[in-house]
XYZ file of C-alpha atoms in Angstrom:
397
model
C 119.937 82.373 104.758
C 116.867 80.744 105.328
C 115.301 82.474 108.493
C 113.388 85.701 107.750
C 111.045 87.912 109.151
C 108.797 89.395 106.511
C 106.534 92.144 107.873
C 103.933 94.143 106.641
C 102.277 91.284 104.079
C 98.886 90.497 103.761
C 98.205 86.204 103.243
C 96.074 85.689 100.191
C 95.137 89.436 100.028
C 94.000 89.278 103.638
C 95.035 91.588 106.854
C 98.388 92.315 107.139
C 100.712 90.307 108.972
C 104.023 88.973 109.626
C 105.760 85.887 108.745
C 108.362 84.479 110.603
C 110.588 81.763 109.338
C 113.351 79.350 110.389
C 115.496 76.636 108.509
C 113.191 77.423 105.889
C 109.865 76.932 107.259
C 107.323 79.252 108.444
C 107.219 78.945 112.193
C 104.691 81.918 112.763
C 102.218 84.141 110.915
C 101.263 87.391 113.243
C 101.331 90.704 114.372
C 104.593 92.014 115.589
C 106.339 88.635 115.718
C 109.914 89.058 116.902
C 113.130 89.484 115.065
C 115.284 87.901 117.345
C 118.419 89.192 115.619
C 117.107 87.347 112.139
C 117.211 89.467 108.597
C 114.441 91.335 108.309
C 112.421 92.026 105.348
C 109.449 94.893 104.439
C 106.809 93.473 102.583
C 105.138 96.842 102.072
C 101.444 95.456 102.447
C 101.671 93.664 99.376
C 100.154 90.062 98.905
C 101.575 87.213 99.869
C 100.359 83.813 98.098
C 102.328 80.516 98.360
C 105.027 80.047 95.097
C 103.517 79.894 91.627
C 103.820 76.541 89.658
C 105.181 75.969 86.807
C 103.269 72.789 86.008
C 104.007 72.229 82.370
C 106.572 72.886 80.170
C 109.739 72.231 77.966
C 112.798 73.528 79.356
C 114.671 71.694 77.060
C 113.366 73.648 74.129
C 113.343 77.087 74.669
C 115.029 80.145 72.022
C 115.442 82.538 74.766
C 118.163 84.564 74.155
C 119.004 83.194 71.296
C 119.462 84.939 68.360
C 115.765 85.432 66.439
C 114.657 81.665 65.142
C 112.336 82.462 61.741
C 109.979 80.102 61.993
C 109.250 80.002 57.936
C 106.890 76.555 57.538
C 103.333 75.701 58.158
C 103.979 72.280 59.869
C 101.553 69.378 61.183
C 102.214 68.686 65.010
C 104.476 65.416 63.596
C 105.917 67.989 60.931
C 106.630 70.327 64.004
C 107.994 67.203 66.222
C 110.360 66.178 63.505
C 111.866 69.152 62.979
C 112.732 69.962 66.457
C 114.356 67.045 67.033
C 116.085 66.990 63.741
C 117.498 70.584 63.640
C 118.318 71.182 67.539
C 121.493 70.922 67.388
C 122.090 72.942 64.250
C 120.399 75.588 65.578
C 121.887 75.497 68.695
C 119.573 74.856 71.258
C 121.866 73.781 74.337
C 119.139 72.093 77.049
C 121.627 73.507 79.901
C 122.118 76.909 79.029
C 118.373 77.479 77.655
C 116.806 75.292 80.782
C 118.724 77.886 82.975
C 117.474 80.931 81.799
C 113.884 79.561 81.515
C 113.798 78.407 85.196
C 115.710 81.486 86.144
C 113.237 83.556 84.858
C 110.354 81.495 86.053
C 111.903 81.988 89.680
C 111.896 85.417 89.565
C 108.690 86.219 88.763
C 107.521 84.148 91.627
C 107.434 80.438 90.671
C 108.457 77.961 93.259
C 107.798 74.449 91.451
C 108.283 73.231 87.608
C 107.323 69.825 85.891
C 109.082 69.915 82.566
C 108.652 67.665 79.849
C 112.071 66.306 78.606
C 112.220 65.070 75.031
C 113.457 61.214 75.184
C 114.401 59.929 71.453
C 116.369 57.677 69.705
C 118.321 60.780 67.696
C 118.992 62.006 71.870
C 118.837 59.283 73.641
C 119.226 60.672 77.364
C 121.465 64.091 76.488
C 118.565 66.351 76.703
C 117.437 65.085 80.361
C 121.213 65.340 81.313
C 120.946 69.161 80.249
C 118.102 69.369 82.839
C 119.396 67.799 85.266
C 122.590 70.004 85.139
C 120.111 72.838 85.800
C 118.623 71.298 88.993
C 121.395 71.043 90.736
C 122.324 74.526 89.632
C 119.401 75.964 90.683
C 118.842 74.364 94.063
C 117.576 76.543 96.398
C 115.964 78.656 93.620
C 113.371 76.525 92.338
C 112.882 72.843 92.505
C 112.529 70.653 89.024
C 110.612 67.499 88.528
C 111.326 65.883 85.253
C 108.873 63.931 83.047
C 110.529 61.951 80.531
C 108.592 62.292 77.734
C 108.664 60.169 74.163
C 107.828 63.245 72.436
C 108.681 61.582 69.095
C 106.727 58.246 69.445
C 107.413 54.945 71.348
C 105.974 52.188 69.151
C 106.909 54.050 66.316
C 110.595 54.356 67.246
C 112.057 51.143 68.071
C 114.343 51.562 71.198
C 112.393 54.263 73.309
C 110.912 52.273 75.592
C 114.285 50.910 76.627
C 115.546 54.724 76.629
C 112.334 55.758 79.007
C 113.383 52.886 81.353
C 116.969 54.682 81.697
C 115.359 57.748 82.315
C 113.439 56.710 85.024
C 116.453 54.653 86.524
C 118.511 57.962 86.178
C 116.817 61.140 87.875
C 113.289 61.052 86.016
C 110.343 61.163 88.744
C 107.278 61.092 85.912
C 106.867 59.123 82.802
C 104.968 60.653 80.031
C 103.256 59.593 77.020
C 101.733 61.018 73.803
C 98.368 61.200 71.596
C 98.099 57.073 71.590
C 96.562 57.401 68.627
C 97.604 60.493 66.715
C 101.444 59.934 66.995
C 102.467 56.123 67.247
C 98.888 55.139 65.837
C 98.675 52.083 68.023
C 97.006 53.491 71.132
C 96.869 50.163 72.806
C 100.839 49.426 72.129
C 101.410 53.089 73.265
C 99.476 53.008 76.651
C 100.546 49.378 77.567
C 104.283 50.205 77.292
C 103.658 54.057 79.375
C 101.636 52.046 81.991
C 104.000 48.824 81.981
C 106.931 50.964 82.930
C 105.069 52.863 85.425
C 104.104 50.207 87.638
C 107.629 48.534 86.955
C 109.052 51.649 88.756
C 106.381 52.766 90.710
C 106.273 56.350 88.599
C 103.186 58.683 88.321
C 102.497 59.184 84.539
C 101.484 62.760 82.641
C 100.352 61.850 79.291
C 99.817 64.936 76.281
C 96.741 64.161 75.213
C 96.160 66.843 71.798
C 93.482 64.460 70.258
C 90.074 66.498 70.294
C 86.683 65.196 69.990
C 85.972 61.509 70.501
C 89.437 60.209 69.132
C 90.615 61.875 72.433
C 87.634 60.698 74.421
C 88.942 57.337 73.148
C 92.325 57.423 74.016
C 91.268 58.880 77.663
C 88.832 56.058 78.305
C 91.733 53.665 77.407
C 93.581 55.516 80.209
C 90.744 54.832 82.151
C 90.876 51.325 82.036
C 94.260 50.874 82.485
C 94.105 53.029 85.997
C 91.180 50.826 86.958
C 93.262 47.434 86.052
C 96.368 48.458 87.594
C 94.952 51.106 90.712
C 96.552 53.823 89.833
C 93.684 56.615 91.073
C 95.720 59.958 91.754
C 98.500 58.720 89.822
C 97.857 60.145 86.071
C 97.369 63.799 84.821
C 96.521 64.195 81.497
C 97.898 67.379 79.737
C 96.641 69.706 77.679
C 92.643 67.040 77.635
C 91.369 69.257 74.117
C 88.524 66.583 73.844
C 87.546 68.189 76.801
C 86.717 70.977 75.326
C 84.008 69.125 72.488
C 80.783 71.063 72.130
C 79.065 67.662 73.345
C 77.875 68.737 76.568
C 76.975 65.105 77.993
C 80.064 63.173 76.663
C 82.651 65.523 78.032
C 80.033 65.113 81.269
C 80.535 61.445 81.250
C 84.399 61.777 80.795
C 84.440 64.224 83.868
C 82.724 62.171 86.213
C 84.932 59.235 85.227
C 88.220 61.859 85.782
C 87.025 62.548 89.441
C 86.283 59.102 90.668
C 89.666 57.843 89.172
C 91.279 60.906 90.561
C 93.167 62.149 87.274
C 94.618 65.325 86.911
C 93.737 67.760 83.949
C 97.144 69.880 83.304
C 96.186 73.040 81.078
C 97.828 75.601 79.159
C 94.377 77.339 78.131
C 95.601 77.555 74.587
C 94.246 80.009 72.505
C 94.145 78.145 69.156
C 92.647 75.043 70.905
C 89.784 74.438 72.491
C 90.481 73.452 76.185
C 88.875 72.341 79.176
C 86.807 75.019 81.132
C 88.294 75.469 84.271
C 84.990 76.442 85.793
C 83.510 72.943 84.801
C 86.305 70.842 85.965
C 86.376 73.002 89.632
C 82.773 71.974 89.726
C 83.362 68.231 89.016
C 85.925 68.660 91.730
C 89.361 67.827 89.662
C 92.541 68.394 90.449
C 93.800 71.315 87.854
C 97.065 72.826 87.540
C 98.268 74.840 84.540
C 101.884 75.480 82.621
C 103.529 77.442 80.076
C 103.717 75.137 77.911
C 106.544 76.019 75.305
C 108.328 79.632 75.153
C 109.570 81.047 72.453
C 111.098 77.581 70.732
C 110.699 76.328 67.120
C 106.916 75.301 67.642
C 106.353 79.461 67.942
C 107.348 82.681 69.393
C 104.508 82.770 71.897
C 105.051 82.345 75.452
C 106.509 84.449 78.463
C 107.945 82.504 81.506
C 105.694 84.236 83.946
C 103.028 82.255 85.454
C 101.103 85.200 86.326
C 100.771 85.683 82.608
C 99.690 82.449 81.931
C 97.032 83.174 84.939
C 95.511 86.470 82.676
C 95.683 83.821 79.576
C 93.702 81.146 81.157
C 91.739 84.195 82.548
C 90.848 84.942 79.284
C 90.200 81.548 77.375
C 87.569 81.022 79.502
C 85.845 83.955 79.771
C 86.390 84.566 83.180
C 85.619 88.381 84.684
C 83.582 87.644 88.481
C 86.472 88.200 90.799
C 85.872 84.462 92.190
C 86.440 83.324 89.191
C 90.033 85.276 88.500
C 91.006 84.292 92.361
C 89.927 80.400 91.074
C 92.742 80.906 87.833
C 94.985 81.951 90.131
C 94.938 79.396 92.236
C 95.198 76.612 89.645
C 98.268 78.409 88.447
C 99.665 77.883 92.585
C 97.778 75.495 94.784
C 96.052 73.698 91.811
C 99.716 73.050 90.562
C 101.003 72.194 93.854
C 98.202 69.396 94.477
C 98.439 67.935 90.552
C 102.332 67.454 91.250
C 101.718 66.274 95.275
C 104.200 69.040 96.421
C 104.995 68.311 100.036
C 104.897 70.431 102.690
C 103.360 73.388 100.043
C 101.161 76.237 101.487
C 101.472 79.534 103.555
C 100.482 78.219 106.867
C 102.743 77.707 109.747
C 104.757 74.792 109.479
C 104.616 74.487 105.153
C 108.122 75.167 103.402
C 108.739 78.769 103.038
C 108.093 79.177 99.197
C 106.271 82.352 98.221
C 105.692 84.815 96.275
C 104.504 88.526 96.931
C 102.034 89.975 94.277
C 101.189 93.871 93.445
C 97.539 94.826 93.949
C 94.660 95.357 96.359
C 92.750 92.141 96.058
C 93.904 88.791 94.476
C 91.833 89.884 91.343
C 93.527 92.897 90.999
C 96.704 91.207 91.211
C 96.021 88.975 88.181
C 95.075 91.471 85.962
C 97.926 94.293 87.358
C 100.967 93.759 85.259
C 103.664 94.119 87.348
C 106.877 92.419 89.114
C 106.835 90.563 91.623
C 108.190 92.755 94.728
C 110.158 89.774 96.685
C 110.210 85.554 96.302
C 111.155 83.494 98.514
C 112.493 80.515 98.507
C 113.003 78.163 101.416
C 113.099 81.134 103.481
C 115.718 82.911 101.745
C 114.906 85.649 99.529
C 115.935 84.149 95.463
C 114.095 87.435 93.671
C 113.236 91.477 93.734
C 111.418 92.870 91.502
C 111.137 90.768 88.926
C 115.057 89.920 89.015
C 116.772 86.878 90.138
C 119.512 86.864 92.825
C 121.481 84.323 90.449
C 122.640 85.386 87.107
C 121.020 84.405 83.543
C 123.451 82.772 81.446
């Protein structure tokens, strides 16, 4: 069903109100809107702020609910790369069933959107993305999936990806990705001139992991840089993860900034706690566009990880020292908004006439609600309700 009345809910911790919705969208926000003889649901004066997203992840990777994976080896990122690839399907990672219960769970703790990273490689070729695809039309209705095809493995280094990445973009793939230039396929201009090349062949937006810290990653960024200039591709790039932004250099990573918000480039964040990371509070300032993601759960990398964006809001909370309530409000909404504006999520927002896709949180003020661990009462979903209390409507395989 996908008209509602949801009483007794208060908009971004606000008064509280109704919302009325039809075919899915939200055709009134009030006091005492009429029923009309559609379902009605009691929001109990909890918050109501538009769907989480999910702006950065693997659902191709995830252990969850899998038997225990010991994760016995110290391993380089390439170490860790190779091995995943290499044992995936000994260990029994099946991207269907393990992308479903991700994105399940994701859903019903309040998530609307997700961008996953799908490993593209020569040992896979395009089974992996297949998995996720499965999953999206599974889960339609429940929460929408936008697939970056991602050369997790290398592209120069691997003869054959490129021409793999082209199928994946011919074949359901909406974002290209790319990888550390310079730390995996150590040819950063071979690396960004193929990622670019077959983004303007199919007119694709491009979300690059960018690990390398300091001024190797200040390199490969300003190589970006260029290439967006050349080609005019302003609002079309995110870069994930951006460590270099987080160098002790105060002026260089000033520089880079200013170059990020003329060209329009997204900074996608995980707020790792091993890393160092962007500061959320200097990129709202140099007026980015910032969304944040999961990153991997529980897969062979680590057993880190929850698929709850609200807990990735109290992480990023934390990383950057953030205790003002502004400041909590401002992780929240990169973990929401900030998501929905990185990804250019149509028709996103809890105004009248946006998609209904939202999510109602426990507390008394937005800050509270970040740092009150707790389900999430009721999500909807295109104006049907997909979630109580933390537990989806559809089954977890």
């Amino acid at each position: 069903m996908s008209n509602l009345l949801i009483r007794n809910v208060r908009p971004h911790g606000g008064a509280p109100t109704d919302i009325l919705i039809r075919n899915g969208k939200i055709e009134a926000i009030g006091q005492n809107l009429q029923a009309d003889g559609l379902a009605i649901e009691d929001g109990r004066g909890h918050i109501a702020i538009p769907g989480l997203v999910e702006a950065h992840t693997h659902l191709d990777k995830s252990v969850w609910g899998m038997p225990w994976h010991e994760n016995a080896k110290v391993a380089t990122l390439r170490g860790r790369i190779d091995f995943e690839r290499e044992k995936r399907l000994e260990i029994g990672i099946d991207p269907h069933r393990q992308s479903m219960r991700q994105a399940i769970l994701l859903a019903a703790n309040g998530a609307s959107h997700i961008r996953s990273h799908v490993d593209i490689d020569t040992t896979h070729g395009l089974r992996l993305m297949e998995g996720i695809i499965e999953t999206r039309e599974a889960l339609d209705g429940i929460i929408d999936i936008e697939i970056v095809a991602f050369p997790q493995s290398g592209l120069v280094t691997r003869p054959g990806t490129v021409e793999l990445l082209d199928q994946a973009l011919n074949n359901g793939a909406e974002v290209l990705g790319g990888i550390d230039p310079c730390g995996i396929d150590h040819d950063p201009k071979g690396h960004l001139d193929a990622v670019f090349g077959l983004a303007e062949k199919h007119g694709k937006p491009i979300d690059i992991h960018l690990h390398e810290a300091g001024e190797l990653g200040a390199f490969s960024m300003e190589m970006t840089f260029e290439r967006i200039r050349a080609l005019g591709m302003q609002g079309k790039v995110a870069i994930s993860h951006a460590f270099a932004l987080g160098a002790p250099d105060y002026l260089r990573v000033a520089g880079l900034l200013e170059q990020i918000a003329e060209l329009d480039v997204r900074i996608v964040t995980t707020g790792s706690p091993s890393s160092t990371v962007p500061s959320l509070l200097r990129l709202k300032e140099a007026g980015v566009k910032v969304a944040a993601g999961c990153d991997g759960i529980r897969d062979t990398w680590g057993p880190w990880g929850q698929p709850d964006m609200m807990d990735r809001v109290r992480i990023l909370g934390m990383k950057n020292g953030l205790r003002r309530d502004v400041d909590l409000e401002h992780a929240l909404h990169v973990c929401s908004t900030g998501g929905a504006d990185v990804m250019d999520i149509a028709g996103y927002g809890l105004e009248v006439g946006c998609n209904a896709d939202f999510t109602l949180l426990v507390g008394e003020t937005l800050a509270h609600a970040v740092v009150e661990v707790a389900p999430r009462p009721v999500v909807v979903k295109r104006g049907r309700v997909v979630a109580r209390n933390g537990v989806a409507e559809v089954a977890i395989p």
